[in-house]
Short mmCIF file of N, CA and C and ligand atoms in Angstrom, two decimals:
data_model
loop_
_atom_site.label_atom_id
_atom_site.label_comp_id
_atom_site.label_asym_id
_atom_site.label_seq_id
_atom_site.Cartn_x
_atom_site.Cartn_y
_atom_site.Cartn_z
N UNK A 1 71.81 15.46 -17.81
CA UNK A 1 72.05 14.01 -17.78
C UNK A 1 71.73 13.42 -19.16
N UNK A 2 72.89 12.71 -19.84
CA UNK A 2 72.46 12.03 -20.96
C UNK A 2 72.22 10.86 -21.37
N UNK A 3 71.02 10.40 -21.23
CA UNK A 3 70.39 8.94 -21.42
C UNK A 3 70.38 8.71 -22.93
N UNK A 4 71.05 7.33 -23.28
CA UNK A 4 70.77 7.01 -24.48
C UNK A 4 71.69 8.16 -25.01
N UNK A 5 70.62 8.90 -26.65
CA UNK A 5 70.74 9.73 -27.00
C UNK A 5 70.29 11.54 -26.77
N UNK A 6 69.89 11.00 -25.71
CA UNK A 6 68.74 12.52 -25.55
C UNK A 6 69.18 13.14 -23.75
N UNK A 7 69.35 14.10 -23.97
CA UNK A 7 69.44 15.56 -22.93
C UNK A 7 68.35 15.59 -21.79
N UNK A 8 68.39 14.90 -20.63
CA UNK A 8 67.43 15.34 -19.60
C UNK A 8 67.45 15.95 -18.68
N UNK A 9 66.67 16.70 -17.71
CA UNK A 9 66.89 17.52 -16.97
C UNK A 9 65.96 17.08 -15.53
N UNK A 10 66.90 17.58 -14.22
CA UNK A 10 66.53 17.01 -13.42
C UNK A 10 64.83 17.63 -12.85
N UNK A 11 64.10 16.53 -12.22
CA UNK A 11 62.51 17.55 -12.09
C UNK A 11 62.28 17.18 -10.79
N UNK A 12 62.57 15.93 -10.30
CA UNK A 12 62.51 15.97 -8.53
C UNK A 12 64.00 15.16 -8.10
N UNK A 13 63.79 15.84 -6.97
CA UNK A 13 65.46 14.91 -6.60
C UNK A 13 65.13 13.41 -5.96
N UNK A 14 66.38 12.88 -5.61
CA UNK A 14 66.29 11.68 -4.90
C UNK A 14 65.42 11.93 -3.14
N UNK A 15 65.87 12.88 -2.91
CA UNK A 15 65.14 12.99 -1.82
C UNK A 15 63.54 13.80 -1.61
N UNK A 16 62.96 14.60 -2.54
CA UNK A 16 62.04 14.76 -2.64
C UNK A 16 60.80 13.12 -3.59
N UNK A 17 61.84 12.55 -3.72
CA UNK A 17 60.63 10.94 -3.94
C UNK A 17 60.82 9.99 -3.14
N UNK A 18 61.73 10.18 -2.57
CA UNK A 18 61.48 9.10 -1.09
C UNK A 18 60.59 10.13 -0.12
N UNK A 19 60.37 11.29 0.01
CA UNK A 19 59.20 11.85 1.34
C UNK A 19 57.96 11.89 0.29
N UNK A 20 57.99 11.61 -1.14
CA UNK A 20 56.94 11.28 -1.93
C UNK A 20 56.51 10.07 -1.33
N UNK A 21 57.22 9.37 -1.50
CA UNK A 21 56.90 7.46 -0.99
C UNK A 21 56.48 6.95 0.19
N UNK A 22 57.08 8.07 0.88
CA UNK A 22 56.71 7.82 2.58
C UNK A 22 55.44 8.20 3.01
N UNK A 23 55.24 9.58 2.37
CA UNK A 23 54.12 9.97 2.76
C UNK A 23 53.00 9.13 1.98
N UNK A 24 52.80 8.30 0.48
CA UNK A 24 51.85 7.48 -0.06
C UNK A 24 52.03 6.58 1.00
N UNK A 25 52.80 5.59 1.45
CA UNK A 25 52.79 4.09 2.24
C UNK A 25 52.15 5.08 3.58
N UNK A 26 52.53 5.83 4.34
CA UNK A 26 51.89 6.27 5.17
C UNK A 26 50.18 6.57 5.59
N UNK A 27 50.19 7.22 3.98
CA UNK A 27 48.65 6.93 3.74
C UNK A 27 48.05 6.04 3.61
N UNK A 28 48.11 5.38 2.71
CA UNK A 28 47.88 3.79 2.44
C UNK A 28 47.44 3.11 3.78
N UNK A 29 48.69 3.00 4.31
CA UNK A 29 48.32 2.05 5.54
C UNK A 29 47.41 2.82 6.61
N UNK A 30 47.30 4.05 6.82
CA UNK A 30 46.19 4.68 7.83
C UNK A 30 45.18 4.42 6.89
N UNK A 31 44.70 4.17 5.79
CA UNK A 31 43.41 3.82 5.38
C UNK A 31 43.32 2.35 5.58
N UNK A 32 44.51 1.49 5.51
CA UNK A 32 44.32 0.10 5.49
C UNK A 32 44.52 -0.72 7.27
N UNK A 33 44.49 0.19 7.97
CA UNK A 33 44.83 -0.30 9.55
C UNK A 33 43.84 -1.76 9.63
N UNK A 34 42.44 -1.74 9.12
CA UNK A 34 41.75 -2.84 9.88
C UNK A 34 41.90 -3.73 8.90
N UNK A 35 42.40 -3.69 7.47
CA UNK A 35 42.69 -4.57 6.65
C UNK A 35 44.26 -5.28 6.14
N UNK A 36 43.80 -6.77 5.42
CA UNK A 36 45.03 -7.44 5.00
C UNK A 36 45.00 -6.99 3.71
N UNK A 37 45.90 -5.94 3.44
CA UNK A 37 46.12 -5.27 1.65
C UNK A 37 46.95 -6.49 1.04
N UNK A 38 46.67 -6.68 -0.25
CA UNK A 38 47.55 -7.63 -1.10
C UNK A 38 47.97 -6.56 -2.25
N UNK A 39 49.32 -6.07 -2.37
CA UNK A 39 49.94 -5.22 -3.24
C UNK A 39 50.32 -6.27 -4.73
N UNK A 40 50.04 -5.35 -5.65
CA UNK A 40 50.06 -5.93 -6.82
C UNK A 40 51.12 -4.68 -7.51
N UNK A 41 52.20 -5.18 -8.08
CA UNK A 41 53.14 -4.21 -8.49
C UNK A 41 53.35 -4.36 -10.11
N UNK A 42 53.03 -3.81 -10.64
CA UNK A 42 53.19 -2.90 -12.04
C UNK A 42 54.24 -3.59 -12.75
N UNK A 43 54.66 -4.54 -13.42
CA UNK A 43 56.69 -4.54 -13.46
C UNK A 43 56.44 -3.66 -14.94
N UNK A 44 56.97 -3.67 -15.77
CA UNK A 44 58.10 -3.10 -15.11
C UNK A 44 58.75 -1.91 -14.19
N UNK A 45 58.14 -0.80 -14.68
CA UNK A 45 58.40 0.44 -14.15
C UNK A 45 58.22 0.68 -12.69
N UNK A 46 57.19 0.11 -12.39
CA UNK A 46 57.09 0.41 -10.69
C UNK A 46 57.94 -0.23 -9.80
N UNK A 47 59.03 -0.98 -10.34
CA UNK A 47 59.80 -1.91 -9.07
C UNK A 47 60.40 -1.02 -8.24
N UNK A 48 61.39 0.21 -9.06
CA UNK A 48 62.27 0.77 -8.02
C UNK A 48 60.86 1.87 -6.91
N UNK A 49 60.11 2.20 -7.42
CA UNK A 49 58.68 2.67 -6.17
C UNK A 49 58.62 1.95 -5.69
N UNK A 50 58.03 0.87 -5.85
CA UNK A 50 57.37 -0.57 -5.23
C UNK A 50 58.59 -0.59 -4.07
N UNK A 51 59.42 -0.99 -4.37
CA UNK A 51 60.36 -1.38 -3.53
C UNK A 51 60.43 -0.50 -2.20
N UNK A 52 60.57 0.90 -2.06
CA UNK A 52 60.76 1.82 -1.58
C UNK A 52 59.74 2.02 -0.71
N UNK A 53 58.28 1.76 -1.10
CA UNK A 53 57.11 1.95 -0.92
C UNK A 53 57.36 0.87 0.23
N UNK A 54 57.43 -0.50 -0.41
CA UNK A 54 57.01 -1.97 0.52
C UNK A 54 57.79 -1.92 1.72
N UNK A 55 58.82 -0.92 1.97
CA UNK A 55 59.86 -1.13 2.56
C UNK A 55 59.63 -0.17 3.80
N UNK A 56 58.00 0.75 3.47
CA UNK A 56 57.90 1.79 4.49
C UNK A 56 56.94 0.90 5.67
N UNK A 57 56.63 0.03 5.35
CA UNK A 57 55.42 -0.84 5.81
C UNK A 57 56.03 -1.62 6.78
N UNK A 58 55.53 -1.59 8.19
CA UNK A 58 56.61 -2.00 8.98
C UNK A 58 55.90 -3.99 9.43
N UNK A 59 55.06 -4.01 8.53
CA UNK A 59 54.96 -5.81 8.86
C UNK A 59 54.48 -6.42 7.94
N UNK A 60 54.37 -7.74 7.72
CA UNK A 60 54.36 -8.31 6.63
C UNK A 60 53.50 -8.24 5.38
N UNK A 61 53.61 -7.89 4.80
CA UNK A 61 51.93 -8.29 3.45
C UNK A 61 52.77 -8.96 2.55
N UNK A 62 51.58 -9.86 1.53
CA UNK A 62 51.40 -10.18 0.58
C UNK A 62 51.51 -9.21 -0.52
N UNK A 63 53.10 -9.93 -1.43
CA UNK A 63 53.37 -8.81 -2.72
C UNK A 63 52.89 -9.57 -4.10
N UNK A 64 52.59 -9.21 -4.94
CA UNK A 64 52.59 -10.08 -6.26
C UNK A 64 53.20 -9.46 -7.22
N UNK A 65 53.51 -9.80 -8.31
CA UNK A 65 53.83 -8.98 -9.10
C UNK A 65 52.71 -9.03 -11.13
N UNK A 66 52.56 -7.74 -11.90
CA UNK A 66 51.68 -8.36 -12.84
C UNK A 66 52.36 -7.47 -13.72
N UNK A 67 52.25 -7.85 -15.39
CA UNK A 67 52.88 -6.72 -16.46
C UNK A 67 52.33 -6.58 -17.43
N UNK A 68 51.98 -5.77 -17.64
CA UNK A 68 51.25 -5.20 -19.10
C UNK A 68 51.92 -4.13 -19.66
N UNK A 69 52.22 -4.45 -21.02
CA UNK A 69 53.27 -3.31 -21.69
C UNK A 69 52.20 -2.70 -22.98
N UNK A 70 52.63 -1.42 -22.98
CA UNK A 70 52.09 -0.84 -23.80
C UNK A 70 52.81 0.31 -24.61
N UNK A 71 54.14 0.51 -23.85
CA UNK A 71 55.16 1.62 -24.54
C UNK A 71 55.71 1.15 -25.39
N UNK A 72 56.36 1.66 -26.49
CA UNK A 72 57.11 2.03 -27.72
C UNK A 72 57.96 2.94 -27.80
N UNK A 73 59.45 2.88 -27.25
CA UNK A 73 60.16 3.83 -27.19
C UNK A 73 59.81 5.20 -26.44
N UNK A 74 59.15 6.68 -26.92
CA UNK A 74 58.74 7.25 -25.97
C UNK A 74 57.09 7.45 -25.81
N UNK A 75 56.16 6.52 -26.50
CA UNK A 75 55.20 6.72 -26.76
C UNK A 75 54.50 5.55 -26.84
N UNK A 76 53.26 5.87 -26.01
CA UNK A 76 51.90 4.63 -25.52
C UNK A 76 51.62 4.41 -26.76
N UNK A 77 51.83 2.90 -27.40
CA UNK A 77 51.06 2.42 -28.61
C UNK A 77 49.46 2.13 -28.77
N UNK A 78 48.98 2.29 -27.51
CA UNK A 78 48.02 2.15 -27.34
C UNK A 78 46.94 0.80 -27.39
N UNK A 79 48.39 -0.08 -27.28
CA UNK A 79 48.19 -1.40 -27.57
C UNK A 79 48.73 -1.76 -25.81
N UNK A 80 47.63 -3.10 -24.78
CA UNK A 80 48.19 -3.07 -23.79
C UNK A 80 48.27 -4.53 -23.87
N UNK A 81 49.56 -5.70 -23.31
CA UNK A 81 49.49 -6.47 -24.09
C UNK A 81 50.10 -7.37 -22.47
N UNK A 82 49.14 -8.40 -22.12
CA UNK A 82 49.64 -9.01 -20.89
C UNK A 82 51.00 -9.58 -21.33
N UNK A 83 51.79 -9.75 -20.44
CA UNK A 83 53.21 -10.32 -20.03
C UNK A 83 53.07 -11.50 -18.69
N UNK A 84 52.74 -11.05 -17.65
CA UNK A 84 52.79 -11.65 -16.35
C UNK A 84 51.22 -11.33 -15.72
N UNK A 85 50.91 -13.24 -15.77
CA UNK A 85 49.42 -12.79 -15.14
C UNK A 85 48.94 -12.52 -13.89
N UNK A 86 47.55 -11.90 -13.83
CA UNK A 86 47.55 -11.72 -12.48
C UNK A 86 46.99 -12.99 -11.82
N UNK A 87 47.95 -12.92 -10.16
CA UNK A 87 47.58 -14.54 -9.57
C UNK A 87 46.15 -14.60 -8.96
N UNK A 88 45.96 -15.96 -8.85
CA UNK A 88 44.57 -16.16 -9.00
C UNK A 88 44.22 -16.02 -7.39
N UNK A 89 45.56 -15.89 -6.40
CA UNK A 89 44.60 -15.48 -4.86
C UNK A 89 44.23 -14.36 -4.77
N UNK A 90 44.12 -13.20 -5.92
CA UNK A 90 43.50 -12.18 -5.52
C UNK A 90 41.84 -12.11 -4.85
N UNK A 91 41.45 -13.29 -5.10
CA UNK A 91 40.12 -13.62 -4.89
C UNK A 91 39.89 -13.26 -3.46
N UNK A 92 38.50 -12.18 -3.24
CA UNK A 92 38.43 -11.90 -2.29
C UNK A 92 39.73 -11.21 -0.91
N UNK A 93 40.27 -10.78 -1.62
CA UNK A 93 41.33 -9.72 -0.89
C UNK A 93 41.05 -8.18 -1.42
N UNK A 94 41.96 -7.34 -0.48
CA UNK A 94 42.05 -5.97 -0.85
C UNK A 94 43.17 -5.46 -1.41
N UNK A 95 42.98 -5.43 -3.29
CA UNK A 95 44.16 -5.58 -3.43
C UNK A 95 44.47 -3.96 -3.48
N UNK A 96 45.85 -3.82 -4.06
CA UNK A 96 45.92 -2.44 -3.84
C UNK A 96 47.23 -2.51 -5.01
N UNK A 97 47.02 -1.99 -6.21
CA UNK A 97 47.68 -1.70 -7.44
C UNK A 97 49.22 -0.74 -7.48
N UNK A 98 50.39 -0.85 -7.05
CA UNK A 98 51.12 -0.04 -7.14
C UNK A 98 51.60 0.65 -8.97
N UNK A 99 51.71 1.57 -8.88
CA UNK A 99 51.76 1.77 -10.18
C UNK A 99 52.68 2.77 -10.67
N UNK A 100 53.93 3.43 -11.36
CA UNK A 100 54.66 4.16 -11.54
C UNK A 100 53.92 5.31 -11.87
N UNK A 101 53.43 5.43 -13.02
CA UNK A 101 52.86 6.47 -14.24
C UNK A 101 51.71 5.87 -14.52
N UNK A 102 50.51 7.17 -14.30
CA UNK A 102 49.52 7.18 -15.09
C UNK A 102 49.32 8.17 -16.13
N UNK A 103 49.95 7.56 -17.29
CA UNK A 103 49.77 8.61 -18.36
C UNK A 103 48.40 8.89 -19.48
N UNK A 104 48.17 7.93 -20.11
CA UNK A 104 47.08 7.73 -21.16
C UNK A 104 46.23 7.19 -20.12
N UNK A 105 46.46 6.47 -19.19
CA UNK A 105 45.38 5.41 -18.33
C UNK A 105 45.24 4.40 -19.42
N UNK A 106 45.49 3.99 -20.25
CA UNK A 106 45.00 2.60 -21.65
C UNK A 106 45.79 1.79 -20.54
N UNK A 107 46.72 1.65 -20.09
CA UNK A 107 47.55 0.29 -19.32
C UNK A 107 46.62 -0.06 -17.70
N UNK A 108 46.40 1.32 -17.29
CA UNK A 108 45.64 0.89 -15.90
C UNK A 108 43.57 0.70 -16.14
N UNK A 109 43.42 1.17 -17.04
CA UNK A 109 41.65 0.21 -17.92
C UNK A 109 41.85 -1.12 -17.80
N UNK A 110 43.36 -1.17 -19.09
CA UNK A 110 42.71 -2.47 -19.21
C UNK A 110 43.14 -3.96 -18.27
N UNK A 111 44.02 -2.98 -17.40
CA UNK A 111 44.39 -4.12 -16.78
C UNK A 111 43.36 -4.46 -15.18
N UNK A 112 42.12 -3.08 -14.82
CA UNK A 112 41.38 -2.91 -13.73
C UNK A 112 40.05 -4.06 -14.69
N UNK A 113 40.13 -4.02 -16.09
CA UNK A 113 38.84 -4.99 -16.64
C UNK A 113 39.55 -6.64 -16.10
N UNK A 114 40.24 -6.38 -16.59
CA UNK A 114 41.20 -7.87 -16.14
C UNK A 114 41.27 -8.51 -15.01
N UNK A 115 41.21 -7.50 -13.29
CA UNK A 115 41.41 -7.45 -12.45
C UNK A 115 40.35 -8.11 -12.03
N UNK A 116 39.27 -7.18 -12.65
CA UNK A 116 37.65 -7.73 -11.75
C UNK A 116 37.18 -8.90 -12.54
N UNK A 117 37.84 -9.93 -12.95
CA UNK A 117 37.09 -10.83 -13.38
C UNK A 117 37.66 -12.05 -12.39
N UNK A 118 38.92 -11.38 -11.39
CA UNK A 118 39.10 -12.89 -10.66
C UNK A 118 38.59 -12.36 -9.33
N UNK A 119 37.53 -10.90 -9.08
CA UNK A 119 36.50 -11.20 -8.29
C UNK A 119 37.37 -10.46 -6.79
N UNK A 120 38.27 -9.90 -6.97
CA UNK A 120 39.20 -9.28 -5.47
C UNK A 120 37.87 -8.13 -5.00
N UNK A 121 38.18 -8.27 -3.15
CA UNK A 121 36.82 -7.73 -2.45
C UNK A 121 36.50 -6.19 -2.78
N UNK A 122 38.21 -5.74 -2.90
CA UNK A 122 38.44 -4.03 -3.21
C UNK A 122 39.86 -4.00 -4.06
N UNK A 123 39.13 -2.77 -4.60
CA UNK A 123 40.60 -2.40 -5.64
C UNK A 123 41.20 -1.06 -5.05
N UNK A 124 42.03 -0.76 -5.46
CA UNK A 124 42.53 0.76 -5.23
C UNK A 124 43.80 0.59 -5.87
N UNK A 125 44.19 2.12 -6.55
CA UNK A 125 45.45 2.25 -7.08
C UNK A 125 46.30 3.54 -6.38
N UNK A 126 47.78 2.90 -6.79
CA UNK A 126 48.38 4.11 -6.31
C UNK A 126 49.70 4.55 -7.17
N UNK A 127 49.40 5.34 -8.22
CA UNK A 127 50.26 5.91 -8.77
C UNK A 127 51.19 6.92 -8.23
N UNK A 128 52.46 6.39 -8.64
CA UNK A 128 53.29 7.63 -8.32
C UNK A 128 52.90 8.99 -8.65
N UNK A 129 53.29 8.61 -9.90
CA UNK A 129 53.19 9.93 -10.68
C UNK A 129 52.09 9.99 -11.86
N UNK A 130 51.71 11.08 -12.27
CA UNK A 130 50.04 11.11 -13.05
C UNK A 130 50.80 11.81 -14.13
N UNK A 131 49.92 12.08 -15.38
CA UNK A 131 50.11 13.32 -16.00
C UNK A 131 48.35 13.58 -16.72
N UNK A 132 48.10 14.54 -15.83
CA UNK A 132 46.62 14.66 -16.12
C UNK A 132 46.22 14.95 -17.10
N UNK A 133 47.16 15.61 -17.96
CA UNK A 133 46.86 16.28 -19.21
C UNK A 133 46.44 15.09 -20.22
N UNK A 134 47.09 13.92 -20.11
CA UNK A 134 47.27 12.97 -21.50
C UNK A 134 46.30 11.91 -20.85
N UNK A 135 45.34 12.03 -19.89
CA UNK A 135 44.87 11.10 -19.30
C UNK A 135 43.19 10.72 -20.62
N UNK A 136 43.10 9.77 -21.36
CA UNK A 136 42.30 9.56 -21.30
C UNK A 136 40.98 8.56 -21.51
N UNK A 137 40.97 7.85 -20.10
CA UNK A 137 40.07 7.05 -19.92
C UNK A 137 39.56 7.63 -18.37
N UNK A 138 38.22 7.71 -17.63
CA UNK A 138 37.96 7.54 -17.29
C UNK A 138 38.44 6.53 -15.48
N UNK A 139 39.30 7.18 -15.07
CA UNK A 139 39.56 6.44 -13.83
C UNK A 139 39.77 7.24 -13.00
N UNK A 140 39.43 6.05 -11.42
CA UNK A 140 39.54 6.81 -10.25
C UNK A 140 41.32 6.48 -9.19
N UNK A 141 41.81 7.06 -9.69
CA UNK A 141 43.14 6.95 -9.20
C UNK A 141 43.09 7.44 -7.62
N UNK A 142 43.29 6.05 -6.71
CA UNK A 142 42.71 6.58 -5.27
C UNK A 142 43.85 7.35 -4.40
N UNK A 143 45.07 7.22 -5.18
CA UNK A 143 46.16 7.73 -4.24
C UNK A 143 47.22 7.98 -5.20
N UNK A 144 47.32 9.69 -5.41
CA UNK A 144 48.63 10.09 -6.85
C UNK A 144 49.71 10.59 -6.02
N UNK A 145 50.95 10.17 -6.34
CA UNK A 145 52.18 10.86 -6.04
C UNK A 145 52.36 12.36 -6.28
N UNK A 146 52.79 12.31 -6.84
CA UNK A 146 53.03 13.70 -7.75
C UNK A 146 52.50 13.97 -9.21
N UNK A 147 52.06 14.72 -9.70
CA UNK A 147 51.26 15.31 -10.80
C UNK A 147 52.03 15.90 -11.63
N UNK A 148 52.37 15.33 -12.96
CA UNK A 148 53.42 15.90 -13.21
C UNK A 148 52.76 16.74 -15.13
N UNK A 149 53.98 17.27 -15.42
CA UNK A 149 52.79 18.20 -17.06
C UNK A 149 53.63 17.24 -17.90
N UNK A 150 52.97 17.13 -19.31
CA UNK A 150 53.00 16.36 -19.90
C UNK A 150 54.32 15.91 -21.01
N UNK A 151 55.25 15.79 -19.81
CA UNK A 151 56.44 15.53 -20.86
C UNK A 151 56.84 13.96 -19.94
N UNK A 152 57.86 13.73 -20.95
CA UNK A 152 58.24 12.60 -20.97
C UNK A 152 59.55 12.50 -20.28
N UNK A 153 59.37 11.47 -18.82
CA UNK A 153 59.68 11.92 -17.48
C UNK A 153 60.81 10.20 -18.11
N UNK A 154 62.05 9.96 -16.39
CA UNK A 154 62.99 8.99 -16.86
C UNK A 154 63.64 8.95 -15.40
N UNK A 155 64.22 7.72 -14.83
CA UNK A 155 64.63 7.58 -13.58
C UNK A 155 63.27 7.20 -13.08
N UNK A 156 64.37 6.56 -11.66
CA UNK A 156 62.94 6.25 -10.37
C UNK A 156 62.18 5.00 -11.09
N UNK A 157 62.85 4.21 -12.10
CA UNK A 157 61.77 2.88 -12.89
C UNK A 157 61.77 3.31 -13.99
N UNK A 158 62.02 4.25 -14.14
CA UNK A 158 61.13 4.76 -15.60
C UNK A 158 62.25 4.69 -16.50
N UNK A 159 61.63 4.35 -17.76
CA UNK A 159 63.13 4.43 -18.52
C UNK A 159 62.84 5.12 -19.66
N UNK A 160 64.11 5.21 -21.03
CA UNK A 160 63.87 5.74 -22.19
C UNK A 160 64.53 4.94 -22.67
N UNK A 161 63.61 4.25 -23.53
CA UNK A 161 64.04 2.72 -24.17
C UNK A 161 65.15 1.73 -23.43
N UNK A 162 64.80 1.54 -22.55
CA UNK A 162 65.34 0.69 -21.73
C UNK A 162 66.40 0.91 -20.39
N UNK A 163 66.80 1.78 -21.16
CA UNK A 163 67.78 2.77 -20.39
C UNK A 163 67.31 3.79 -19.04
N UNK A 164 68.00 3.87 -18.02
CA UNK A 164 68.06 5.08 -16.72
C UNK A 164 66.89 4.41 -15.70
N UNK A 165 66.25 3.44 -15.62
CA UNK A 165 66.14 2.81 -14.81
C UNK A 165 66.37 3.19 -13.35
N UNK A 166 67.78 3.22 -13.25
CA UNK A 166 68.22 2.85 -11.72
C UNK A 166 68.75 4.03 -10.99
N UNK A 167 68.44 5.24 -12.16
CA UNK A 167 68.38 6.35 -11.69
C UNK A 167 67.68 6.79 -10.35
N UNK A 168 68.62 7.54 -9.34
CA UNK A 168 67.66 7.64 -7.93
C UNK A 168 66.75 9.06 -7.83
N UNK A 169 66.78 9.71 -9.02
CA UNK A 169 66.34 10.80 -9.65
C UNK A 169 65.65 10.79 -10.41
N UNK A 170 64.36 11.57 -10.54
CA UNK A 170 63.59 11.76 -11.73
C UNK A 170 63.87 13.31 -12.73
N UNK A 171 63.71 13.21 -14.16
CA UNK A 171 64.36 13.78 -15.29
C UNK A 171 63.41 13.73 -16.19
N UNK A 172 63.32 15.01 -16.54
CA UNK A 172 62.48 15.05 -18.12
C UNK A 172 63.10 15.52 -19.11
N UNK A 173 62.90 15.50 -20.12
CA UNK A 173 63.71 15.75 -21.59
C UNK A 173 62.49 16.56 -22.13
N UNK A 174 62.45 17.52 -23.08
CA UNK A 174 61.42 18.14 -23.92
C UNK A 174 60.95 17.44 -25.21
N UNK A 175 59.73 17.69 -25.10
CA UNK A 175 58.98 17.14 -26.26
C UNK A 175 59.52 17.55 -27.92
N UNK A 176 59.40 16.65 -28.13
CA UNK A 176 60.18 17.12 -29.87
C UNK A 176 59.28 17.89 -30.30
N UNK A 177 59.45 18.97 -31.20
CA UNK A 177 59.05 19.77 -31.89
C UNK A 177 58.08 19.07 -32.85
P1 IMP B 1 49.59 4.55 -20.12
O1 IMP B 1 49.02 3.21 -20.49
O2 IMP B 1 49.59 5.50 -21.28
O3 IMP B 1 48.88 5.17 -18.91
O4 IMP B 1 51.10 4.37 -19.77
C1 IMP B 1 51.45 3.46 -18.83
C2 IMP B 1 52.91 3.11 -18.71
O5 IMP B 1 53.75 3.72 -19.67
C3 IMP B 1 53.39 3.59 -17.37
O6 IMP B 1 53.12 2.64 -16.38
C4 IMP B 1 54.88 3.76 -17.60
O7 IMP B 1 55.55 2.56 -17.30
C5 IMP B 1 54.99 4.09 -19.06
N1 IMP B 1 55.17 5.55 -19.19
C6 IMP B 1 54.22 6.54 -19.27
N2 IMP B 1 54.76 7.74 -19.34
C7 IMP B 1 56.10 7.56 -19.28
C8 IMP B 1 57.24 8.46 -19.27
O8 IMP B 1 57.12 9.70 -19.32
N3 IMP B 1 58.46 7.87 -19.18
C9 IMP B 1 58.64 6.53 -19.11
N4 IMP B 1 57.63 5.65 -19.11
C10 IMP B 1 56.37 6.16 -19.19
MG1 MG B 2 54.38 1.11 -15.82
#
């Protein structure tokens, strides 16, 4: 598949990330039975999850949406830089972080310092997809999709410079030499 300029190759299908998705919302909600979760969704990258995810949940919750960018073409600048703030009823709820990619963790730090200053009762995150290798800060990621090695993944939200998005497939390309 050729995105942009660059050669990718397929790494899960469309149907192995929807029984990805089902089985996270499945979980999720058997931990959340006696509680009202307030989902907080990632934009950009997590919408096409998010969506998929919110959609396994068979009654109503509270969605928000929050954005912090930190990519540069194919690579975390390491700069995380608010876009869309987070709303202020998180106060005293259980929120619950949907999240595409946890790669460096620099985007999910600094946005969990951010989080706890408007005081929500519980946090929890739920990344799709991880890459443990490039992880490094310090976090407790309470619920990972799939674990993936450290290349630079596209589809399913994810893009390569803006591009493949709406891909119902996830794709990796190899690391440049
Ligand atoms: P981090 O701050 O390094 O953990 O990166 C966070 C964000 O960068 C993720 O939420 C993704 O949106 C984006 N990202 C990380 N890895 C990839 C990738 O392989 N492809 C596309 N986007 C990525
Ligand atoms: Mg993201």
């Amino acid at each position: 598949m050729l995105i942009k300029d660059r050669d990718f190759q397929e790494i899960l299908s469309a149907e192995e990330l929807q029984n990805t998705v089902k089985r996270l919302a499945d979980s999720v909600m058997n931990d959340y039975q006696e509680k009202n979760p307030y989902f907080l969704v990632m934009m950009n990258g997590a919408f096409v999850f998010a969506s998929d995810f919110l959609r396994n949940i068979g009654h109503p919750v509270k969605v928000g949406f929050v954005k912090y960018t930190s990519y540069v073409g194919m690579h975390s600048s390491g700069k995380v830089t608010p876009v869309l703030p987070i709303p202020q009823d998180v106060e005293g709820r259980d929120v619950v972080l949907l999240e595409d990619m946890t790669d460096t963790g620099c985007t999910m730090h600094f946005f969990l310092e951010e989080l706890k200053k408007f005081h929500p009762k519980s946090i929890a995150i739920v990344s799709l997809f991880c890459k443990p290798e490039s992880l490094q800060y310090d976090l407790k990621i309470d619920y990972i999709g799939v674990k993936l090695p450290n290349q630079f993944v596209a589809g399913y939200g994810l893009d390569y410079d803006g591009e493949g998005r709406n891909l119902p497939t996830l794709y990796y390309t190899k690391n440049d030499e």
